[in-house]
Tab-separated table of C-alpha atoms and ligand atoms in Angstrom:
chain	number	residue	atom	x	y	z
A	1	UNK	CA	1.670	2.962	5.468
A	2	UNK	CA	3.189	-0.503	5.231
A	3	UNK	CA	6.098	-1.801	7.310
A	4	UNK	CA	8.412	-4.798	7.030
A	5	UNK	CA	7.772	-8.240	8.483
A	6	UNK	CA	10.584	-7.946	11.030
A	7	UNK	CA	9.208	-4.594	12.223
A	8	UNK	CA	5.679	-5.974	12.530
A	9	UNK	CA	7.011	-8.965	14.487
A	10	UNK	CA	8.864	-6.696	16.882
A	11	UNK	CA	5.717	-4.642	17.465
A	12	UNK	CA	3.476	-7.681	17.930
A	13	UNK	CA	6.011	-9.284	20.282
A	14	UNK	CA	5.698	-6.157	22.411
A	15	UNK	CA	1.978	-6.919	22.679
A	16	UNK	CA	2.564	-10.493	23.846
A	17	UNK	CA	2.459	-12.354	20.511
A	18	UNK	CA	5.083	-15.126	20.384
A	19	UNK	CA	7.491	-14.925	17.433
A	20	UNK	CA	10.616	-16.958	16.624
A	21	UNK	CA	13.961	-15.332	17.448
A	22	UNK	CA	15.369	-13.565	14.395
A	23	UNK	CA	17.910	-11.003	13.265
A	24	UNK	CA	18.157	-8.426	10.516
A	25	UNK	CA	21.020	-8.293	8.024
A	26	UNK	CA	22.151	-5.854	5.332
A	27	UNK	CA	24.680	-8.152	3.628
A	28	UNK	CA	25.208	-11.886	3.017
A	29	UNK	CA	28.154	-11.998	5.448
A	30	UNK	CA	26.155	-10.269	8.124
A	31	UNK	CA	23.280	-12.723	7.582
A	32	UNK	CA	25.597	-15.716	8.125
A	33	UNK	CA	27.067	-14.061	11.193
A	34	UNK	CA	23.656	-13.235	12.631
A	35	UNK	CA	22.507	-16.841	12.023
A	36	UNK	CA	25.474	-18.139	14.061
A	37	UNK	CA	24.551	-15.727	16.815
A	38	UNK	CA	20.977	-17.027	16.783
A	39	UNK	CA	22.197	-20.619	17.108
A	40	UNK	CA	20.435	-23.736	15.830
A	41	UNK	CA	21.161	-25.655	12.646
A	42	UNK	CA	18.459	-24.638	10.172
A	43	UNK	CA	17.504	-21.109	9.289
A	44	UNK	CA	15.003	-19.305	7.125
A	45	UNK	CA	16.316	-16.323	5.150
A	46	UNK	CA	13.517	-13.918	4.292
A	47	UNK	CA	13.655	-10.995	1.880
A	48	UNK	CA	12.196	-7.901	3.548
A	49	UNK	CA	9.920	-6.243	1.013
A	50	UNK	CA	6.524	-4.640	1.417
A	51	UNK	CA	4.599	-7.487	-0.215
A	52	UNK	CA	3.268	-10.914	0.543
A	53	UNK	CA	3.690	-14.014	-1.574
A	54	UNK	CA	7.483	-13.987	-1.069
A	55	UNK	CA	7.661	-17.718	-0.400
A	56	UNK	CA	6.398	-18.676	-3.854
A	57	UNK	CA	8.553	-16.014	-5.509
A	58	UNK	CA	11.863	-17.213	-4.037
A	59	UNK	CA	12.044	-14.611	-1.284
A	60	UNK	CA	11.953	-17.141	1.592
A	61	UNK	CA	14.726	-19.769	1.675
A	62	UNK	CA	15.493	-22.641	4.030
A	63	UNK	CA	19.243	-22.884	4.718
A	64	UNK	CA	21.281	-25.568	6.478
A	65	UNK	CA	24.662	-23.878	6.809
A	66	UNK	CA	26.666	-20.659	6.379
A	67	UNK	CA	27.299	-21.218	2.708
A	68	UNK	CA	23.613	-21.747	1.947
A	69	UNK	CA	22.780	-18.567	3.825
A	70	UNK	CA	25.365	-16.576	1.850
A	71	UNK	CA	24.136	-18.089	-1.432
A	72	UNK	CA	20.488	-17.388	-0.593
A	73	UNK	CA	21.337	-13.795	0.304
A	74	UNK	CA	23.402	-13.245	-2.820
A	75	UNK	CA	20.368	-14.214	-4.837
A	76	UNK	CA	18.338	-11.585	-2.960
A	77	UNK	CA	20.356	-8.440	-2.171
A	78	UNK	CA	20.085	-5.794	-4.851
A	79	UNK	CA	17.484	-7.820	-6.749
A	80	UNK	CA	13.858	-6.904	-7.210
A	81	UNK	CA	11.431	-9.489	-5.896
A	82	UNK	CA	8.360	-9.914	-8.074
A	83	UNK	CA	5.436	-11.505	-6.262
A	84	UNK	CA	1.764	-11.559	-7.178
A	85	UNK	CA	1.352	-8.492	-4.936
A	86	UNK	CA	4.178	-6.292	-6.272
A	87	UNK	CA	3.257	-5.770	-9.910
A	88	UNK	CA	5.755	-6.584	-12.675
A	89	UNK	CA	8.372	-4.053	-11.486
A	90	UNK	CA	8.776	-5.862	-8.141
A	91	UNK	CA	10.240	-4.445	-4.931
A	92	UNK	CA	13.934	-3.930	-4.182
A	93	UNK	CA	15.567	-6.175	-1.574
A	94	UNK	CA	17.926	-4.244	0.715
A	95	UNK	CA	17.448	-6.136	3.987
A	96	UNK	CA	16.942	-9.771	4.882
A	97	UNK	CA	15.630	-11.275	8.069
A	98	UNK	CA	17.172	-14.500	9.376
A	99	UNK	CA	15.087	-16.701	11.600
A	100	UNK	CA	15.491	-20.131	13.136
A	101	UNK	CA	13.521	-22.668	11.067
A	102	UNK	CA	10.596	-23.802	13.164
A	103	UNK	CA	9.131	-27.302	12.675
A	104	UNK	CA	5.352	-27.027	12.804
A	105	UNK	CA	2.226	-29.183	12.657
A	106	UNK	CA	-0.431	-26.744	11.499
A	107	UNK	CA	-0.631	-23.380	9.736
A	108	UNK	CA	-3.429	-20.962	10.607
A	109	UNK	CA	-4.457	-17.749	8.882
A	110	UNK	CA	-5.180	-14.761	11.119
A	111	UNK	CA	-6.186	-11.326	9.895
A	112	UNK	CA	-7.508	-8.135	11.490
A	113	UNK	CA	-9.060	-5.643	9.108
A	114	UNK	CA	-11.326	-2.629	9.243
A	115	UNK	CA	-14.737	-3.683	8.002
A	116	UNK	CA	-16.197	-0.524	6.533
A	117	UNK	CA	-19.758	-1.772	6.287
A	118	UNK	CA	-20.022	-2.636	9.984
A	119	UNK	CA	-17.492	0.084	10.952
A	120	UNK	CA	-15.741	-2.409	13.198
A	121	UNK	CA	-12.532	-4.321	13.454
A	122	UNK	CA	-13.184	-7.678	11.853
A	123	UNK	CA	-11.170	-10.747	12.746
A	124	UNK	CA	-10.836	-13.188	9.881
A	125	UNK	CA	-9.263	-16.547	10.632
A	126	UNK	CA	-8.906	-19.884	8.918
A	127	UNK	CA	-7.546	-23.293	9.760
A	128	UNK	CA	-6.053	-23.322	6.240
A	129	UNK	CA	-3.073	-21.033	6.816
A	130	UNK	CA	-0.080	-20.728	4.519
A	131	UNK	CA	-2.261	-19.885	1.515
A	132	UNK	CA	-3.219	-16.286	0.777
A	133	UNK	CA	-6.651	-15.281	2.052
A	134	UNK	CA	-7.887	-14.826	-1.534
A	135	UNK	CA	-7.039	-18.468	-2.269
A	136	UNK	CA	-8.603	-19.639	0.981
A	137	UNK	CA	-11.849	-17.830	0.235
A	138	UNK	CA	-11.915	-19.267	-3.282
A	139	UNK	CA	-10.962	-22.833	-2.375
A	140	UNK	CA	-11.921	-23.386	1.274
A	141	UNK	CA	-14.545	-20.747	2.051
A	142	UNK	CA	-16.072	-22.907	4.780
A	143	UNK	CA	-12.846	-22.818	6.761
A	144	UNK	CA	-13.125	-19.053	7.300
A	145	UNK	CA	-14.187	-17.796	10.715
A	146	UNK	CA	-15.299	-14.161	10.995
A	147	UNK	CA	-15.875	-12.235	14.180
A	148	UNK	CA	-16.353	-8.505	14.574
A	149	UNK	CA	-15.267	-6.597	17.650
A	150	UNK	CA	-17.712	-4.419	19.547
A	151	UNK	CA	-15.813	-1.113	19.760
A	152	UNK	CA	-17.241	-0.046	23.117
A	153	UNK	CA	-15.708	-3.014	24.937
A	154	UNK	CA	-12.936	-4.187	22.605
A	155	UNK	CA	-12.013	-7.823	22.054
A	156	UNK	CA	-13.108	-9.902	25.063
A	157	UNK	CA	-11.443	-13.133	26.145
A	158	UNK	CA	-14.605	-15.205	25.653
A	159	UNK	CA	-14.784	-13.996	22.063
A	160	UNK	CA	-11.110	-14.913	21.517
A	161	UNK	CA	-11.822	-18.352	23.008
A	162	UNK	CA	-14.749	-18.810	20.606
A	163	UNK	CA	-12.400	-18.123	17.695
A	164	UNK	CA	-9.889	-20.615	19.114
A	165	UNK	CA	-12.647	-23.271	19.357
A	166	UNK	CA	-13.855	-22.565	15.829
A	167	UNK	CA	-10.274	-23.079	14.582
A	168	UNK	CA	-10.064	-26.346	16.551
A	169	UNK	CA	-7.030	-25.217	18.520
A	170	UNK	CA	-6.132	-27.996	21.016
A	171	UNK	CA	-7.497	-27.115	24.485
A	172	UNK	CA	-4.013	-27.001	26.003
A	173	UNK	CA	-3.163	-24.162	23.600
A	174	UNK	CA	-6.361	-22.149	23.966
A	175	UNK	CA	-4.781	-19.724	26.411
A	176	UNK	CA	-1.825	-19.073	24.077
A	177	UNK	CA	-4.243	-18.523	21.219
A	178	UNK	CA	-6.265	-16.078	23.297
A	179	UNK	CA	-3.077	-14.157	24.164
A	180	UNK	CA	-2.129	-14.036	20.478
A	181	UNK	CA	-5.553	-12.743	19.433
A	182	UNK	CA	-5.681	-10.165	22.233
A	183	UNK	CA	-2.128	-9.003	21.461
A	184	UNK	CA	-2.842	-8.528	17.744
A	185	UNK	CA	-6.073	-6.713	18.511
A	186	UNK	CA	-4.441	-4.346	21.012
A	187	UNK	CA	-1.611	-3.592	18.584
A	188	UNK	CA	-4.192	-2.886	15.880
A	189	UNK	CA	-6.236	-0.583	18.110
A	190	UNK	CA	-3.492	1.205	20.038
A	191	UNK	CA	-1.387	1.962	16.965
A	192	UNK	CA	-4.186	2.922	14.543
A	193	UNK	CA	-3.478	0.043	12.189
A	194	UNK	CA	-5.785	-0.702	9.296
A	195	UNK	CA	-4.535	-4.265	8.878
A	196	UNK	CA	-2.706	-6.881	10.915
A	197	UNK	CA	-2.105	-10.207	9.222
A	198	UNK	CA	-0.318	-13.224	10.638
A	199	UNK	CA	-0.044	-15.870	7.943
A	200	UNK	CA	0.956	-18.384	8.943
A	201	UNK	CA	0.379	-18.561	12.658
A	202	UNK	CA	1.623	-22.046	13.457
A	203	UNK	CA	1.270	-24.738	16.058
A	204	UNK	CA	4.838	-25.926	16.429
A	205	UNK	CA	5.887	-29.541	16.810
A	206	UNK	CA	6.685	-28.787	20.465
A	207	UNK	CA	3.189	-27.383	20.985
A	208	UNK	CA	3.615	-23.632	20.936
A	209	UNK	CA	1.739	-21.012	18.980
A	210	UNK	CA	4.125	-18.840	16.951
A	211	UNK	CA	3.679	-16.100	14.370
A	212	UNK	CA	5.954	-17.081	11.452
A	213	UNK	CA	4.951	-14.125	9.291
A	214	UNK	CA	3.464	-10.737	10.140
A	215	UNK	CA	2.216	-7.821	8.149
A	216	UNK	CA	0.909	-4.489	9.435
A	217	UNK	CA	-0.517	-1.473	7.647
A	218	UNK	CA	-1.149	1.825	9.413
A	219	UNK	CA	-3.603	4.619	8.843
A	220	UNK	CA	-1.517	7.393	7.263
A	221	UNK	CA	-3.829	10.025	8.716
A	222	UNK	CA	-3.056	8.854	12.249
A	223	UNK	CA	0.730	8.667	11.923
A	224	UNK	CA	1.122	12.114	13.445
A	225	UNK	CA	0.317	10.573	16.808
A	226	UNK	CA	2.630	7.581	16.414
A	227	UNK	CA	6.074	9.048	15.866
A	228	UNK	CA	7.820	5.698	16.378
A	229	UNK	CA	5.646	4.033	13.754
A	230	UNK	CA	6.108	6.804	11.206
A	231	UNK	CA	9.877	6.365	11.560
A	232	UNK	CA	9.500	2.800	10.230
A	233	UNK	CA	8.603	4.145	6.792
A	234	UNK	CA	10.854	2.712	4.072
A	235	UNK	CA	10.763	4.804	0.917
A	236	UNK	CA	12.758	2.174	-0.995
A	237	UNK	CA	9.545	0.140	-1.013
A	238	UNK	CA	7.322	2.889	-2.370
A	239	UNK	CA	6.640	4.044	-5.901
A	240	UNK	CA	8.864	7.187	-6.040
A	241	UNK	CA	6.028	9.119	-7.688
A	242	UNK	CA	3.711	8.239	-4.816
A	243	UNK	CA	6.303	9.118	-2.144
A	244	UNK	CA	6.788	12.545	-3.711
A	245	UNK	CA	3.041	13.110	-3.767
A	246	UNK	CA	2.525	11.952	-0.176
A	247	UNK	CA	5.289	14.323	0.961
A	248	UNK	CA	3.376	17.169	-0.692
A	249	UNK	CA	-0.003	16.275	0.747
A	250	UNK	CA	-1.442	15.001	-2.546
A	251	UNK	CA	-3.303	11.762	-2.978
A	252	UNK	CA	-1.563	10.080	-5.923
A	253	UNK	CA	-1.442	6.552	-7.301
A	254	UNK	CA	0.849	5.942	-10.269
A	255	UNK	CA	-0.547	3.881	-13.156
A	256	UNK	CA	0.844	2.783	-16.484
A	257	UNK	CA	-1.145	4.822	-19.067
A	258	UNK	CA	-0.327	8.107	-20.829
A	259	UNK	CA	-3.057	10.530	-19.816
A	260	UNK	CA	-2.192	12.398	-16.645
A	261	UNK	CA	-5.174	13.304	-14.444
A	262	UNK	CA	-5.520	16.279	-12.096
A	263	UNK	CA	-8.846	16.103	-10.305
A	264	UNK	CA	-10.403	17.393	-7.098
A	265	UNK	CA	-12.108	14.701	-5.070
A	266	UNK	CA	-11.375	10.979	-4.992
A	267	UNK	CA	-14.760	9.979	-6.428
A	268	UNK	CA	-14.427	12.364	-9.348
A	269	UNK	CA	-10.862	11.113	-9.886
A	270	UNK	CA	-12.164	7.542	-10.147
A	271	UNK	CA	-14.921	8.627	-12.531
A	272	UNK	CA	-12.370	10.517	-14.628
A	273	UNK	CA	-10.175	7.440	-14.944
A	274	UNK	CA	-13.180	5.343	-15.964
A	275	UNK	CA	-14.255	7.880	-18.555
A	276	UNK	CA	-10.743	8.071	-20.041
A	277	UNK	CA	-10.830	4.302	-20.472
A	278	UNK	CA	-14.303	4.504	-21.963
A	279	UNK	CA	-12.988	7.025	-24.492
A	280	UNK	CA	-10.214	4.599	-25.479
A	281	UNK	CA	-7.313	5.995	-23.436
A	282	UNK	CA	-5.333	4.837	-20.407
A	283	UNK	CA	-4.904	7.014	-17.304
A	284	UNK	CA	-1.317	7.595	-16.153
A	285	UNK	CA	-2.368	8.187	-12.583
A	286	UNK	CA	-5.026	8.728	-10.001
A	287	UNK	CA	-4.616	12.169	-8.437
A	288	UNK	CA	-6.921	13.848	-5.985
A	289	UNK	CA	-5.635	17.338	-5.255
A	290	UNK	CA	-8.236	17.845	-2.544
A	291	UNK	CA	-10.969	20.395	-2.140
A	292	UNK	CA	-8.849	23.541	-2.077
A	293	UNK	CA	-7.472	23.361	-5.627
A	294	UNK	CA	-5.461	26.550	-4.999
A	295	UNK	CA	-2.993	27.751	-7.660
A	296	UNK	CA	-0.147	26.319	-5.535
A	297	UNK	CA	-1.778	22.902	-5.375
A	298	UNK	CA	-2.569	22.943	-9.091
A	299	UNK	CA	1.065	23.867	-9.809
A	300	UNK	CA	2.335	21.068	-7.530
A	301	UNK	CA	-0.040	18.653	-9.220
A	302	UNK	CA	1.257	19.602	-12.686
A	303	UNK	CA	4.868	19.126	-11.576
A	304	UNK	CA	4.031	15.732	-10.124
A	305	UNK	CA	2.015	14.506	-13.104
A	306	UNK	CA	4.661	15.734	-15.558
A	307	UNK	CA	7.453	13.975	-13.633
A	308	UNK	CA	6.021	10.742	-15.056
A	309	UNK	CA	7.779	10.412	-18.410
A	310	UNK	CA	4.892	8.370	-19.843
A	311	UNK	CA	2.496	11.307	-19.675
A	312	UNK	CA	1.576	12.504	-23.169
A	313	UNK	CA	-1.552	14.524	-22.358
A	314	UNK	CA	-3.059	15.992	-19.197
A	315	UNK	CA	-6.707	16.169	-18.228
A	316	UNK	CA	-7.646	18.657	-15.512
A	317	UNK	CA	-11.134	17.977	-14.201
A	318	UNK	CA	-12.354	20.278	-11.449
A	319	UNK	CA	-15.798	20.416	-9.966
A	320	UNK	CA	-16.197	23.631	-8.009
A	321	UNK	CA	-18.735	23.453	-5.231
A	322	UNK	CA	-17.344	25.428	-2.328
A	323	UNK	CA	-14.494	26.335	-4.631
A	324	UNK	CA	-14.949	28.711	-7.583
A	325	UNK	CA	-14.122	27.898	-11.202
A	326	UNK	CA	-12.616	31.338	-11.802
A	327	UNK	CA	-10.083	30.797	-8.987
A	328	UNK	CA	-9.262	27.350	-10.288
A	329	UNK	CA	-8.882	28.698	-13.836
A	330	UNK	CA	-6.514	31.354	-12.536
A	331	UNK	CA	-4.615	28.633	-10.744
A	332	UNK	CA	-4.287	26.598	-13.945
A	333	UNK	CA	-3.166	29.642	-15.934
A	334	UNK	CA	-0.627	30.673	-13.279
A	335	UNK	CA	0.681	27.132	-12.954
A	336	UNK	CA	1.098	26.697	-16.714
A	337	UNK	CA	2.638	30.139	-17.197
A	338	UNK	CA	5.192	29.550	-14.442
A	339	UNK	CA	5.844	25.909	-15.338
A	340	UNK	CA	5.063	25.349	-19.006
A	341	UNK	CA	4.387	21.764	-20.029
A	342	UNK	CA	5.037	20.326	-23.466
A	343	UNK	CA	1.971	18.108	-23.807
A	344	UNK	CA	-1.655	18.946	-24.618
A	345	UNK	CA	-3.713	20.076	-21.641
A	346	UNK	CA	-7.488	19.596	-21.560
A	347	UNK	CA	-9.409	21.434	-18.841
A	348	UNK	CA	-12.971	20.751	-17.824
A	349	UNK	CA	-14.531	23.006	-15.251
A	350	UNK	CA	-17.991	22.615	-13.765
A	351	UNK	CA	-19.887	24.242	-10.943
A	352	UNK	CA	-19.723	27.671	-9.335
A	353	UNK	CA	-18.698	30.526	-11.680
A	354	UNK	CA	-18.018	28.199	-14.580
A	355	UNK	CA	-18.536	30.919	-17.237
A	356	UNK	CA	-16.023	33.218	-15.575
A	357	UNK	CA	-13.584	30.310	-15.331
A	358	UNK	CA	-13.871	29.407	-19.023
A	359	UNK	CA	-13.432	33.078	-19.947
A	360	UNK	CA	-10.137	33.187	-18.030
A	361	UNK	CA	-8.913	30.043	-19.790
A	362	UNK	CA	-9.947	31.346	-23.224
A	363	UNK	CA	-8.388	34.760	-22.685
A	364	UNK	CA	-5.152	33.415	-21.235
A	365	UNK	CA	-3.613	32.919	-24.645
A	366	UNK	CA	-2.475	29.488	-23.507
A	367	UNK	CA	-3.349	26.647	-25.882
A	368	UNK	CA	-5.589	24.991	-23.307
A	369	UNK	CA	-8.287	22.744	-24.748
A	370	UNK	CA	-11.492	23.558	-22.875
A	371	UNK	CA	-14.127	20.868	-22.406
A	372	UNK	CA	-17.691	21.061	-21.201
A	373	UNK	CA	-18.709	17.625	-19.935
A	374	UNK	CA	-16.673	14.807	-18.449
A	375	UNK	CA	-17.164	12.676	-21.572
A	376	UNK	CA	-16.207	15.601	-23.781
A	377	UNK	CA	-13.072	16.136	-21.679
A	378	UNK	CA	-12.050	12.472	-21.851
A	379	UNK	CA	-12.633	12.323	-25.615
A	380	UNK	CA	-10.629	15.499	-26.154
A	381	UNK	CA	-7.803	14.224	-23.945
A	382	UNK	CA	-7.660	10.921	-25.820
A	383	UNK	CA	-7.785	12.720	-29.188
A	384	UNK	CA	-5.050	15.123	-28.044
A	385	UNK	CA	-2.906	12.235	-26.859
A	386	UNK	CA	-3.341	10.559	-30.252
A	387	UNK	CA	-2.316	13.824	-31.903
A	388	UNK	CA	-5.745	14.348	-33.444
A	389	UNK	CA	-6.318	17.884	-32.194
A	390	UNK	CA	-4.275	19.457	-34.919
A	391	UNK	CA	-1.299	17.251	-35.554
A	392	UNK	CA	1.857	17.557	-33.522
A	393	UNK	CA	1.325	16.376	-29.953
A	394	UNK	CA	4.071	18.361	-28.313
A	395	UNK	CA	3.535	21.964	-29.272
A	396	UNK	CA	0.598	22.898	-27.096
A	397	UNK	CA	2.068	24.796	-24.215
A	398	UNK	CA	5.607	26.047	-24.181
A	399	UNK	CA	7.453	28.724	-22.268
A	400	UNK	CA	6.216	32.096	-23.401
A	401	UNK	CA	3.382	30.607	-25.418
A	402	UNK	CA	1.215	33.564	-24.504
B	501	ADP	P1	5.085	-14.885	2.420
B	501	ADP	O1	3.749	-14.857	3.069
B	501	ADP	O2	5.517	-13.547	1.946
B	501	ADP	O3	5.212	-15.943	1.370
B	501	ADP	P2	6.058	-16.143	4.865
B	501	ADP	O4	6.824	-15.458	5.932
B	501	ADP	O5	4.647	-16.475	5.156
B	501	ADP	O6	6.189	-15.258	3.541
B	501	ADP	O7	6.838	-17.445	4.475
B	501	ADP	C1	6.368	-18.392	3.528
B	501	ADP	C2	6.285	-19.786	4.148
B	501	ADP	O8	7.569	-20.154	4.637
B	501	ADP	C3	5.367	-19.835	5.359
B	501	ADP	O9	4.047	-20.108	4.965
B	501	ADP	C4	5.961	-20.979	6.145
B	501	ADP	O10	5.446	-22.214	5.683
B	501	ADP	C5	7.437	-20.902	5.836
B	501	ADP	N1	8.182	-20.232	6.917
B	501	ADP	C6	8.327	-18.893	7.095
B	501	ADP	N2	9.064	-18.630	8.184
B	501	ADP	C7	9.391	-19.805	8.726
B	501	ADP	C8	10.139	-20.224	9.875
B	501	ADP	N3	10.725	-19.342	10.705
B	501	ADP	N4	10.270	-21.555	10.102
B	501	ADP	C9	9.698	-22.455	9.284
B	501	ADP	N5	8.986	-22.131	8.194
B	501	ADP	C10	8.823	-20.834	7.905
B	502	MG	MG1	2.965	-15.223	4.811
């Protein structure tokens, strides 16, 4: 789960990371008012969206007076900010954060991520802050410092000092840098984050270390033990299809194609999407309904997939290991009888009791297109989507079709 910059800054500040004073606003007038409250004579108005790259996309504006703040906000509120991280549809701006503009000498990149290969928290830092980490690794790979944290002891001060030296932090600021690194690490660990990114972390003109931007992502599976973090969720920043799925315990990622996918297991779901592409189609989604694949879950999955108006065919691909194909087939038949869909449905079953499963599908009277292999299923789904399985695309399954 992602949170906003201002929320991440508040959390990190609680762990001893220095951040500039700032205030949240829900309207242009409120932003101007909050800026006056903050004091100073130059402010940065920052669109709060769950994406980086706001600066280059016009979502971060330097303002010198009330009028500039109001103008900057009017260009933001109600708009969708498109950055290189949002996709073409962008993210809606409903809140802005106003901060005092901080003069600085240097920008540093600081990131904490989970490194799956070493199964440790990896600290990634660079003296070339301000740019995105992808750009840094393409253009200035030598500037990147990596350091992984031994989980049994956590981040130690000597290790934080080594990072500070590698980044050529002036000696007088080493202790502040150590506090920043330790604070980010503790926030990461204590709150079950999967990512903490401060970009830029700056050395100000008056020699302080300040986090000017902050991004945190949390492990959704651990939110149950962090009530206060889960309350920071902002559905306005999520794909509505994905929010609906997450609320129903399904693992769904919306895509832009036309072939809806209902699959058990994330790996099989990935393989299904690849095979659809190989067969000349475009998947409308990634959907892992999990191991159970009960009739209720299959029915939920159909409702979710069909709520995407771009879906013109559905491919159900279930591999039954612990599960049984006959149960899954019954689930599909029940789901489609109770909630008929008006697009072709291709079902491929494999594994335990596959013959019994296919028999149930064939005898259901529903116009389900059965497939044997994954390739066969993808080809049939693409053909059905193109209307090649017997003409009209939208007559396959209707209420009372059996
Ligand atoms: P994003 O990463 O989404 O583009 P940032 O918060 O990093 O957004 O802001 C973009 C740039 O704006 C920063 O790299 C920094 O140079 C500048 N900036 C951001 N906040 C401040 C601030 N409070 N004072 C001065 N400059 C800032
Ligand atoms: Mg940034």
